Short mmCIF file of C-alpha atoms in Angstrom, two decimals:
data_model
loop_
_atom_site.label_atom_id
_atom_site.label_comp_id
_atom_site.label_asym_id
_atom_site.label_seq_id
_atom_site.Cartn_x
_atom_site.Cartn_y
_atom_site.Cartn_z
CA MET A 840 0.00 0.00 0.00
CA THR A 841 1.36 3.41 -0.97
CA PRO A 842 1.75 6.21 1.63
CA ALA A 843 -1.06 8.14 -0.10
CA ALA A 844 -3.39 5.14 0.16
CA ARG A 845 -2.49 4.66 3.84
CA LEU A 846 -3.25 8.33 4.46
CA ARG A 847 -6.64 8.01 2.78
CA GLY A 848 -7.39 5.04 5.00
CA LEU A 849 -6.75 7.14 8.11
CA LYS A 850 -9.15 9.89 7.04
CA PRO A 851 -12.84 9.75 7.98
CA ASP A 852 -15.12 8.67 5.15
CA TRP A 853 -16.86 12.04 5.02
CA LEU A 854 -13.62 13.78 4.00
CA ASN A 855 -13.86 12.02 0.66
CA ASP A 856 -17.51 12.99 0.08
CA PRO A 857 -17.93 16.36 -1.76
CA LYS A 858 -21.63 16.51 -0.85
CA VAL A 859 -20.83 16.29 2.86
CA TRP A 860 -18.12 18.92 2.44
CA ARG A 861 -20.59 21.29 0.82
CA THR A 862 -23.19 20.73 3.55
CA GLU A 863 -20.69 21.25 6.37
CA VAL A 864 -19.11 24.37 4.85
CA LEU A 865 -22.42 26.08 4.13
CA ALA A 866 -23.79 25.10 7.55
CA GLY A 867 -20.73 26.61 9.23
CA LEU A 868 -21.25 29.84 7.29
CA VAL A 869 -24.94 30.11 8.27
CA VAL A 870 -24.11 29.48 11.94
CA ALA A 871 -21.30 32.05 11.87
CA LEU A 872 -23.68 34.70 10.52
CA ALA A 873 -26.24 33.86 13.21
CA LEU A 874 -23.57 33.91 15.94
CA ILE A 875 -22.51 37.52 15.37
CA PRO A 876 -25.57 39.39 16.71
CA GLU A 877 -26.11 36.88 19.52
CA ALA A 878 -22.49 37.08 20.69
CA ILE A 879 -22.73 40.86 20.70
CA SER A 880 -26.00 40.72 22.66
CA PHE A 881 -24.53 38.36 25.25
CA SER A 882 -21.51 40.67 25.60
CA ILE A 883 -23.89 43.48 26.49
CA ILE A 884 -25.57 41.26 29.11
CA ALA A 885 -22.18 40.46 30.64
CA GLY A 886 -21.19 44.14 30.55
CA VAL A 887 -18.14 43.70 28.30
CA ASP A 888 -17.04 44.98 24.89
CA PRO A 889 -18.79 43.20 21.95
CA ALA A 890 -15.42 41.95 20.71
CA ILE A 891 -15.08 39.89 23.93
CA GLY A 892 -18.19 37.86 23.12
CA LEU A 893 -17.12 37.39 19.51
CA PHE A 894 -13.65 36.23 20.59
CA ALA A 895 -15.25 33.77 23.04
CA SER A 896 -17.51 32.36 20.32
CA PHE A 897 -14.50 31.91 18.02
CA THR A 898 -12.26 30.14 20.54
CA MET A 899 -15.08 28.03 22.03
CA ALA A 900 -16.26 26.74 18.63
CA VAL A 901 -12.78 26.02 17.26
CA THR A 902 -11.57 24.31 20.44
CA ILE A 903 -14.68 22.21 21.07
CA ALA A 904 -14.61 21.02 17.46
CA VAL A 905 -11.36 19.23 18.34
CA VAL A 906 -11.83 18.17 21.97
CA GLY A 907 -15.63 17.85 22.30
CA GLY A 908 -17.59 14.62 22.47
CA ARG A 909 -20.63 15.58 20.37
CA ARG A 910 -20.03 16.14 16.66
CA ALA A 911 -21.82 19.07 14.95
CA MET A 912 -22.76 20.73 18.25
CA ILE A 913 -22.01 24.46 18.46
CA SER A 914 -20.41 25.97 21.57
CA ALA A 915 -19.94 29.72 21.94
CA ALA A 916 -20.69 32.65 24.24
CA THR A 917 -24.16 32.14 25.76
CA GLY A 918 -26.75 34.13 27.67
CA ALA A 919 -26.82 31.70 30.62
CA VAL A 920 -23.08 32.12 31.21
CA ALA A 921 -23.33 35.89 30.68
CA LEU A 922 -26.01 36.13 33.38
CA VAL A 923 -23.85 34.18 35.86
CA ILE A 924 -20.67 36.23 35.43
CA ALA A 925 -22.21 39.68 34.85
CA PRO A 926 -22.28 40.55 38.60
CA LEU A 927 -18.61 39.56 38.96
CA ASN A 928 -17.59 41.82 36.08
CA ARG A 929 -19.72 44.67 37.45
CA GLU A 930 -18.36 44.45 41.00
CA HIS A 931 -14.73 43.38 40.50
CA GLY A 932 -13.78 44.16 36.90
CA PHE A 933 -12.94 42.35 33.68
CA GLY A 934 -9.76 40.73 35.01
CA HIS A 935 -11.74 38.78 37.61
CA LEU A 936 -14.24 37.73 34.93
CA VAL A 937 -11.47 36.22 32.79
CA ALA A 938 -9.96 34.47 35.81
CA ALA A 939 -13.39 33.03 36.66
CA VAL A 940 -13.76 31.68 33.12
CA ILE A 941 -10.44 29.84 33.41
CA LEU A 942 -11.33 28.46 36.85
CA ALA A 943 -14.77 27.40 35.58
CA GLY A 944 -13.00 25.45 32.85
CA VAL A 945 -10.85 23.71 35.46
CA PHE A 946 -13.97 22.84 37.46
CA GLN A 947 -15.60 21.39 34.33
CA VAL A 948 -12.57 19.24 33.55
CA VAL A 949 -12.59 17.88 37.13
CA LEU A 950 -16.36 17.30 37.15
CA GLY A 951 -16.13 15.61 33.76
CA ALA A 952 -13.34 13.32 34.96
CA LEU A 953 -15.42 12.45 38.05
CA GLY A 954 -18.26 11.27 35.82
CA VAL A 955 -20.84 14.07 36.19
CA ALA A 956 -22.15 13.17 32.72
CA ARG A 957 -23.59 9.94 34.14
CA LEU A 958 -26.18 12.03 36.01
CA MET A 959 -27.91 12.60 32.66
CA ARG A 960 -29.58 9.20 32.99
CA PHE A 961 -31.72 10.65 35.80
CA VAL A 962 -33.28 13.27 33.50
CA PRO A 963 -36.75 11.92 32.52
CA ARG A 964 -38.16 12.15 29.02
CA SER A 965 -40.87 14.60 30.13
CA VAL A 966 -38.13 16.98 31.32
CA MET A 967 -36.37 16.65 27.97
CA VAL A 968 -39.60 17.49 26.12
CA GLY A 969 -40.16 20.47 28.40
CA PHE A 970 -36.55 21.53 27.89
CA VAL A 971 -36.95 21.47 24.10
CA ASN A 972 -40.24 23.35 24.16
CA ALA A 973 -38.92 25.95 26.60
CA LEU A 974 -35.88 26.39 24.39
CA ALA A 975 -38.12 27.06 21.39
CA ILE A 976 -40.12 29.62 23.38
CA LEU A 977 -36.95 31.37 24.57
CA ILE A 978 -35.55 31.52 21.04
CA PHE A 979 -38.77 33.17 19.85
CA MET A 980 -38.95 35.54 22.84
CA ALA A 981 -35.39 36.67 22.14
CA GLN A 982 -36.54 37.86 18.71
CA VAL A 983 -39.48 39.90 20.01
CA PRO A 984 -37.37 42.97 20.97
CA GLU A 985 -36.09 43.05 17.37
CA MET A 986 -39.70 43.41 16.19
CA ARG A 987 -40.70 46.25 18.51
CA ASN A 988 -40.38 49.96 17.74
CA VAL A 989 -38.79 49.30 14.36
CA PRO A 990 -39.44 50.72 10.88
CA TRP A 991 -42.46 49.19 9.12
CA ALA A 992 -40.16 47.64 6.48
CA VAL A 993 -38.85 45.16 9.06
CA TYR A 994 -42.11 43.18 9.05
CA PRO A 995 -42.34 42.46 5.30
CA LEU A 996 -38.62 41.58 5.36
CA ILE A 997 -39.18 39.02 8.13
CA THR A 998 -42.18 37.63 6.24
CA ALA A 999 -40.15 37.38 3.04
CA GLY A 1000 -37.31 35.65 4.90
CA LEU A 1001 -39.71 33.07 6.35
CA ALA A 1002 -41.28 32.49 2.94
CA LEU A 1003 -37.86 31.90 1.37
CA MET A 1004 -36.95 29.33 4.04
CA VAL A 1005 -40.26 27.50 3.59
CA PHE A 1006 -40.39 27.42 -0.22
CA PHE A 1007 -36.73 27.51 -1.38
CA PRO A 1008 -36.01 23.88 -0.26
CA ARG A 1009 -38.68 22.80 -2.79
CA VAL A 1010 -36.46 24.21 -5.53
CA THR A 1011 -33.13 22.83 -4.26
CA THR A 1012 -31.50 21.75 -1.01
CA VAL A 1013 -27.95 22.19 -2.28
CA ILE A 1014 -27.72 25.61 -0.60
CA PRO A 1015 -29.18 26.03 2.92
CA ALA A 1016 -32.37 28.08 2.79
CA PRO A 1017 -31.31 30.30 5.77
CA LEU A 1018 -28.18 31.36 3.86
CA VAL A 1019 -30.25 32.19 0.78
CA SER A 1020 -32.65 34.19 2.95
CA ILE A 1021 -29.84 36.20 4.56
CA VAL A 1022 -28.14 36.96 1.24
CA VAL A 1023 -31.34 37.91 -0.59
CA LEU A 1024 -32.63 40.21 2.16
CA THR A 1025 -29.23 41.87 2.51
CA VAL A 1026 -28.99 42.54 -1.23
CA VAL A 1027 -32.56 43.91 -1.30
CA THR A 1028 -32.09 46.28 1.65
CA VAL A 1029 -28.72 47.56 0.42
CA ALA A 1030 -29.77 47.92 -3.22
CA ALA A 1031 -33.06 49.64 -2.37
CA GLY A 1032 -31.56 51.73 0.39
CA ILE A 1033 -34.11 50.50 2.94
CA ALA A 1034 -33.32 51.90 6.39
CA VAL A 1035 -33.73 49.06 8.88
CA PRO A 1036 -31.68 47.91 11.91
CA THR A 1037 -28.55 46.01 10.87
CA VAL A 1038 -25.91 43.82 12.52
CA GLY A 1039 -23.60 46.85 12.63
CA ASP A 1040 -26.08 48.63 14.91
CA LYS A 1041 -25.44 45.98 17.60
CA GLY A 1042 -21.81 47.03 18.06
CA ALA A 1043 -18.42 47.35 16.41
CA LEU A 1044 -16.89 44.17 15.00
CA PRO A 1045 -13.27 43.30 15.92
CA SER A 1046 -10.54 44.13 13.42
CA SER A 1047 -7.84 41.69 14.61
CA LEU A 1048 -7.47 38.24 16.15
CA PRO A 1049 -7.42 37.81 19.96
CA VAL A 1050 -4.02 37.61 21.67
CA PRO A 1051 -3.36 35.11 24.50
CA GLY A 1052 -2.39 36.36 27.95
CA LEU A 1053 -2.90 35.98 31.70
CA PRO A 1054 -5.84 37.63 33.49
CA ASP A 1055 -5.00 40.99 35.05
CA VAL A 1056 -5.66 40.04 38.67
CA PRO A 1057 -3.51 39.53 41.78
CA PHE A 1058 -2.81 35.80 42.15
CA THR A 1059 -3.87 35.63 45.81
CA LEU A 1060 -6.20 33.58 48.00
CA ASP A 1061 -8.54 36.56 48.19
CA THR A 1062 -8.92 36.56 44.39
CA LEU A 1063 -9.60 32.82 44.43
CA THR A 1064 -12.31 33.10 47.09
CA THR A 1065 -13.90 35.97 45.12
CA ILE A 1066 -14.10 34.19 41.77
CA ALA A 1067 -14.66 30.59 42.95
CA PRO A 1068 -18.46 30.81 43.58
CA TYR A 1069 -19.06 32.44 40.18
CA ALA A 1070 -16.74 29.96 38.46
CA PHE A 1071 -18.46 26.97 40.04
CA ALA A 1072 -21.92 28.29 39.12
CA MET A 1073 -20.74 28.90 35.55
CA ALA A 1074 -19.27 25.39 35.38
CA LEU A 1075 -22.53 23.77 36.49
CA VAL A 1076 -24.77 25.85 34.24
CA GLY A 1077 -22.46 25.34 31.27
CA LEU A 1078 -22.22 21.58 31.76
CA MET A 1079 -25.95 21.15 32.23
CA GLU A 1080 -26.84 23.10 29.09
CA SER A 1081 -24.11 21.37 27.09
CA LEU A 1082 -25.06 17.85 28.16
CA MET A 1083 -28.76 18.48 27.59
CA THR A 1084 -27.98 19.85 24.14
CA ALA A 1085 -25.75 16.87 23.37
CA LYS A 1086 -28.56 14.49 24.36
CA LEU A 1087 -30.96 16.44 22.16
CA VAL A 1088 -28.60 16.15 19.17
CA ASP A 1089 -28.15 12.44 19.91
CA ASP A 1090 -31.91 12.00 19.56
CA LEU A 1091 -32.14 14.15 16.42
CA THR A 1092 -29.33 12.34 14.61
CA ASP A 1093 -29.92 8.89 16.11
CA THR A 1094 -26.25 8.71 17.11
CA HIS A 1095 -24.37 8.37 20.38
CA SER A 1096 -21.91 10.89 21.81
CA ASP A 1097 -19.27 10.69 24.53
CA LYS A 1098 -20.73 12.83 27.32
CA THR A 1099 -17.64 12.51 29.53
CA ARG A 1100 -15.42 13.73 26.71
CA GLU A 1101 -17.89 16.55 26.06
CA SER A 1102 -17.79 17.60 29.74
CA ILE A 1103 -13.99 17.67 29.77
CA GLY A 1104 -13.94 19.32 26.34
CA GLN A 1105 -16.19 22.14 27.56
CA GLY A 1106 -13.70 22.75 30.36
CA VAL A 1107 -10.74 22.80 27.99
CA ALA A 1108 -12.58 25.19 25.65
CA ASN A 1109 -13.33 27.57 28.52
CA ILE A 1110 -9.73 27.47 29.72
CA VAL A 1111 -8.51 28.32 26.22
CA THR A 1112 -11.16 31.03 25.90
CA GLY A 1113 -10.15 32.55 29.23
CA PHE A 1114 -6.48 32.77 28.26
CA PHE A 1115 -7.56 34.55 25.06
CA GLY A 1116 -9.57 37.07 27.06
CA GLY A 1117 -13.02 35.71 26.20
CA MET A 1118 -16.13 35.64 28.39
CA GLY A 1119 -16.54 31.85 28.28
CA GLY A 1120 -19.56 29.88 27.14
CA CYS A 1121 -21.13 26.49 26.56
CA ALA A 1122 -23.22 24.68 23.98
CA MET A 1123 -25.58 26.99 22.07
CA ILE A 1124 -28.87 25.27 21.51
CA GLY A 1125 -30.31 27.67 18.94
CA GLN A 1126 -27.18 27.64 16.76
CA THR A 1127 -26.88 23.88 17.17
CA MET A 1128 -30.41 23.52 15.83
CA ILE A 1129 -29.50 25.71 12.84
CA ASN A 1130 -26.43 23.55 12.24
CA VAL A 1131 -27.96 20.11 12.73
CA LYS A 1132 -31.69 20.36 12.07
CA VAL A 1133 -31.92 23.19 9.55
CA SER A 1134 -28.62 22.87 7.66
CA GLY A 1135 -28.11 19.11 8.04
CA ALA A 1136 -24.54 19.20 9.39
CA ARG A 1137 -23.23 16.04 11.08
CA THR A 1138 -19.46 16.43 11.59
CA ARG A 1139 -16.90 18.44 13.54
CA LEU A 1140 -16.02 20.37 10.40
CA SER A 1141 -19.16 22.53 10.60
CA THR A 1142 -18.39 23.43 14.23
CA PHE A 1143 -14.78 24.33 13.41
CA LEU A 1144 -15.79 26.36 10.37
CA ALA A 1145 -18.52 28.21 12.30
CA GLY A 1146 -15.84 29.62 14.61
CA SER A 1147 -13.36 30.21 11.81
CA PHE A 1148 -15.89 31.90 9.53
CA LEU A 1149 -16.98 34.07 12.45
CA MET A 1150 -13.54 35.69 12.72
CA VAL A 1151 -13.12 35.90 8.93
CA LEU A 1152 -16.50 37.60 8.59
CA CYS A 1153 -15.71 40.06 11.37
CA ILE A 1154 -12.12 40.91 10.37
CA VAL A 1155 -12.15 40.60 6.58
CA PHE A 1156 -15.78 41.23 5.67
CA GLY A 1157 -16.78 43.42 8.60
CA PRO A 1158 -18.36 46.22 6.49
CA VAL A 1159 -20.42 43.71 4.47
CA VAL A 1160 -21.56 41.77 7.55
CA SER A 1161 -22.50 45.03 9.28
CA ASP A 1162 -25.04 45.67 6.48
CA ILE A 1163 -26.95 42.41 7.11
CA PRO A 1164 -30.46 43.42 8.26
CA MET A 1165 -31.44 42.06 11.66
CA ALA A 1166 -34.76 41.10 10.06
CA ALA A 1167 -32.96 38.36 8.11
CA LEU A 1168 -31.48 36.84 11.27
CA VAL A 1169 -34.76 37.22 13.14
CA ALA A 1170 -36.50 35.25 10.38
CA VAL A 1171 -33.89 32.47 10.68
CA MET A 1172 -34.31 32.23 14.45
CA VAL A 1173 -38.12 32.27 14.23
CA MET A 1174 -37.91 29.34 11.82
CA VAL A 1175 -35.53 27.57 14.21
CA SER A 1176 -37.97 28.18 17.06
CA PHE A 1177 -40.84 26.67 15.06
CA ALA A 1178 -38.76 23.65 14.00
CA THR A 1179 -37.44 23.05 17.53
CA PHE A 1180 -40.80 23.00 19.34
CA ASP A 1181 -42.19 19.50 19.87
CA TRP A 1182 -45.69 20.10 18.51
CA HIS A 1183 -46.67 16.45 19.00
CA SER A 1184 -46.22 16.85 22.77
CA VAL A 1185 -49.01 19.45 22.99
CA ALA A 1186 -51.42 17.86 20.52
CA PRO A 1187 -54.84 17.21 22.15
CA ARG A 1188 -54.61 13.50 21.34
CA THR A 1189 -51.23 13.25 23.09
CA LEU A 1190 -52.38 15.21 26.13
CA ARG A 1191 -55.45 12.99 26.54
CA ARG A 1192 -53.29 9.86 26.66
CA MET A 1193 -50.40 11.26 28.71
CA PRO A 1194 -50.46 10.66 32.51
CA ALA A 1195 -51.20 13.84 34.48
CA GLY A 1196 -47.87 13.57 36.28
CA GLU A 1197 -45.92 13.60 33.01
CA ILE A 1198 -47.79 16.68 31.80
CA THR A 1199 -47.13 18.41 35.13
CA VAL A 1200 -43.40 17.74 34.85
CA MET A 1201 -43.31 19.14 31.32
CA VAL A 1202 -45.27 22.27 32.31
CA VAL A 1203 -43.08 22.90 35.39
CA THR A 1204 -39.94 22.61 33.27
CA VAL A 1205 -41.25 25.04 30.65
CA ALA A 1206 -42.60 27.51 33.21
CA CYS A 1207 -39.36 27.63 35.21
CA VAL A 1208 -37.21 28.10 32.12
CA VAL A 1209 -39.41 30.83 30.67
CA ALA A 1210 -39.69 32.61 34.03
CA THR A 1211 -35.94 32.56 34.79
CA HIS A 1212 -34.54 32.47 31.23
CA ASN A 1213 -32.25 29.78 32.59
CA LEU A 1214 -32.47 26.30 31.09
CA ALA A 1215 -30.53 24.77 33.99
CA VAL A 1216 -33.12 25.96 36.53
CA GLY A 1217 -35.91 24.40 34.50
CA VAL A 1218 -34.12 21.06 34.18
CA VAL A 1219 -33.48 20.87 37.93
CA ALA A 1220 -37.05 21.90 38.80
CA GLY A 1221 -38.51 19.46 36.29
CA SER A 1222 -36.33 16.59 37.50
CA VAL A 1223 -37.25 17.23 41.15
CA THR A 1224 -40.94 17.36 40.20
CA ALA A 1225 -40.57 14.09 38.31
CA MET A 1226 -39.00 12.46 41.37
CA VAL A 1227 -41.87 13.65 43.57
CA VAL A 1228 -44.45 12.38 41.07
CA PHE A 1229 -42.64 9.04 40.84
CA ALA A 1230 -42.35 8.69 44.62
CA LYS A 1231 -46.04 9.48 45.06
CA ARG A 1232 -46.98 6.93 42.40
CA VAL A 1233 -44.75 4.15 43.74
CA ALA A 1234 -45.72 4.82 47.35
CA HIS A 1235 -49.14 3.28 46.69
CA LEU A 1236 -47.66 0.08 45.24
CA ALA A 1237 -46.81 -1.46 48.64
CA GLU A 1238 -49.67 -3.79 49.66
CA VAL A 1239 -50.17 -5.65 52.94
CA THR A 1240 -52.45 -8.71 53.25
CA ALA A 1241 -53.02 -10.72 56.45
CA VAL A 1242 -53.79 -14.45 56.84
CA THR A 1243 -54.45 -15.99 60.30
CA ASP A 1244 -53.69 -19.66 60.98
CA PRO A 1245 -56.78 -21.85 61.62
CA ASP A 1246 -55.68 -22.44 65.22
CA GLY A 1247 -55.54 -18.67 65.80
CA THR A 1248 -52.01 -18.65 67.23
CA THR A 1249 -50.17 -17.04 64.29
CA VAL A 1250 -50.92 -14.35 61.73
CA VAL A 1251 -48.90 -13.95 58.53
CA TYR A 1252 -48.65 -10.49 56.93
CA ARG A 1253 -47.53 -10.65 53.32
CA VAL A 1254 -45.97 -7.39 52.11
CA THR A 1255 -45.77 -6.82 48.34
CA GLY A 1256 -43.99 -3.94 46.59
CA GLU A 1257 -41.11 -1.50 47.03
CA LEU A 1258 -40.37 -0.24 50.53
CA PHE A 1259 -38.74 3.20 50.66
CA PHE A 1260 -39.29 6.46 52.51
CA ALA A 1261 -42.63 7.23 50.80
CA SER A 1262 -44.27 3.81 50.98
CA SER A 1263 -42.86 2.77 54.37
CA ASN A 1264 -44.44 5.78 56.11
CA ASP A 1265 -47.88 4.14 55.77
CA LEU A 1266 -46.61 0.65 56.59
CA VAL A 1267 -46.78 1.03 60.39
CA GLY A 1268 -50.53 1.68 60.31
CA ARG A 1269 -51.36 -1.48 58.34
CA PHE A 1270 -51.08 -3.90 61.32
CA ASP A 1271 -53.62 -4.86 64.01
CA TYR A 1272 -51.37 -4.67 67.06
CA ALA A 1273 -54.12 -5.18 69.66
CA GLY A 1274 -56.15 -7.86 67.88
CA ASP A 1275 -53.37 -10.07 66.47
CA PRO A 1276 -52.32 -13.34 68.17
CA ALA A 1277 -49.07 -13.80 70.07
CA THR A 1278 -46.97 -14.70 67.03
CA VAL A 1279 -46.72 -12.42 64.00
CA VAL A 1280 -44.88 -13.30 60.78
CA ILE A 1281 -44.04 -10.54 58.27
CA ASP A 1282 -43.34 -12.15 54.89
CA LEU A 1283 -41.18 -9.88 52.68
CA SER A 1284 -40.47 -12.41 49.92
CA SER A 1285 -42.38 -10.19 47.44
CA ALA A 1286 -40.94 -6.89 48.68
CA HIS A 1287 -37.63 -5.04 48.58
CA ILE A 1288 -36.14 -2.76 51.24
CA TRP A 1289 -34.47 0.29 49.70
CA ASP A 1290 -33.57 2.63 52.54
CA ALA A 1291 -33.20 3.30 56.27
CA SER A 1292 -36.78 4.64 56.50
CA SER A 1293 -38.11 1.16 55.70
CA VAL A 1294 -35.84 -0.49 58.28
CA ALA A 1295 -36.97 2.06 60.87
CA ALA A 1296 -40.62 1.32 60.02
CA LEU A 1297 -40.07 -2.44 60.55
CA ASP A 1298 -38.32 -1.68 63.86
CA ALA A 1299 -41.32 0.43 64.92
CA ILE A 1300 -43.69 -2.40 64.04
CA GLU A 1301 -41.66 -4.88 66.12
CA ALA A 1302 -41.55 -2.41 69.03
CA LYS A 1303 -45.35 -1.93 69.00
CA TYR A 1304 -45.92 -5.70 69.12
CA ALA A 1305 -43.24 -6.11 71.83
CA GLN A 1306 -45.09 -3.59 74.02
CA ARG A 1307 -48.03 -6.00 73.96
CA GLY A 1308 -45.89 -9.07 74.69
CA LYS A 1309 -46.05 -10.41 71.15
CA THR A 1310 -43.18 -11.70 69.00
CA VAL A 1311 -42.45 -10.75 65.38
CA GLU A 1312 -40.58 -12.83 62.82
CA ILE A 1313 -39.46 -11.23 59.55
CA THR A 1314 -38.99 -13.73 56.71
CA GLY A 1315 -38.33 -13.86 52.98
CA LEU A 1316 -35.80 -11.02 52.74
CA ASN A 1317 -33.75 -11.08 49.52
CA ASP A 1318 -29.98 -10.73 49.91
CA PRO A 1319 -29.66 -6.92 49.47
CA SER A 1320 -32.64 -6.29 51.77
CA ALA A 1321 -31.31 -8.73 54.36
CA ARG A 1322 -27.90 -7.02 54.39
CA LEU A 1323 -29.44 -3.55 54.78
CA HIS A 1324 -31.85 -4.74 57.48
CA GLY A 1325 -29.14 -6.60 59.33
CA ARG A 1326 -26.83 -3.57 59.30
CA LEU A 1327 -29.41 -0.97 60.42
CA SER A 1328 -32.05 -2.79 62.47
CA GLY A 1329 -31.98 -1.63 66.08
CA GLU A 1330 -29.59 1.24 65.27
CA LEU A 1331 -32.06 3.87 64.10
CA ALA A 1332 -34.05 4.61 67.25
CA ALA A 1333 -33.54 7.91 69.11
CA GLY A 1334 -30.45 7.89 71.25
CA HIS A 1335 -28.31 5.80 68.88
#
């Protein structure tokens, strides 16, 4: 085999497919265009220069394309991270913000190595559906300010942009419809001299690449204690949004991703971003939807090119990019919002069949996200609600039936179901302490003991019978239940 042939064998298959190349390149360009106004907006939220958010989006996207665990996912400066670190920048200055970004990256690497990604298995489907729907609502709500108090021409431009994205794919799918929409609306507004808000109105674009350096802060314990709470909060919010987005892309593409690698990769990307003076970030759900669902990207190339094109567009084509009407980008994001929302989940037929608890979890998730504009808060609230609903449902599955021997000297209580803190609370009241004979058998062969609350409940039952001079025999424990009962029985009463 020749060296050239060996080299071709080492390359991924998609590198040899021109169609994939075209899809990935055009997807990266569309995402880069959509990133510019959002990065500038998030910079304003964080209270930093617009160039800081653009630099962060560049370094995050390029780095995560190499070290991340989810192909085609876009990471950049985000609103959630901006909200977390804005108070730090306001109270202590930009140097502390940069230091917090680097420390947050370190926290993410450590949490990733410790296996925090495995916690994703505890996120129920109803929370995921609520997460997706809340995301769609937030994407749409973020466009509303761009449609208020604007020249009348903005509205027909948005309508035209939506029409292009709906009907152009019927002509050809070779070029992404969002890119066509952006180009056409830009040409129309510039050629006709239509005065509408543009990307340039959001802030000045950078004219040079970022330069690496250390944060301008004293390297003292006082600085560490100041930035650590913000850094840890940023690390948690960033990881949660990134892992949820990765799971969403997994479902959309029917592929698996390495969540541990993604967690560590997010940390590495934030460390790199911090040393380049960026504001940090995490996975961007809206841009990821543009990349994966709208443009059809599936590889790391689109992520890398999104970051690369972003800097090229800002530095080389800054004047042209500044003329892009915001109406074109608003139309793209409205289409993304519509495509992201899970319409099947709110269809009357679905709601009629769905258990009330599942609907409650979804509504709580959506309400918390929309109220706080923080996806992480909604996921936590939805997951806790799901646990409460599950515990309430399972608590009623523990059944107790009693059978008395014909001679009347022994009664056998057969317990069926799962014994844990919710179900075991009612267990004590299911026995006839005064009326039962001298010997009581509790048969647990069809039950399982999960926690100390259940052991304490069995101890309380034995104590109540003992007060009346009656003996209790517990039988049928499976091995895990027997070990837990043997270890804790008699040790949980007050005074121990």
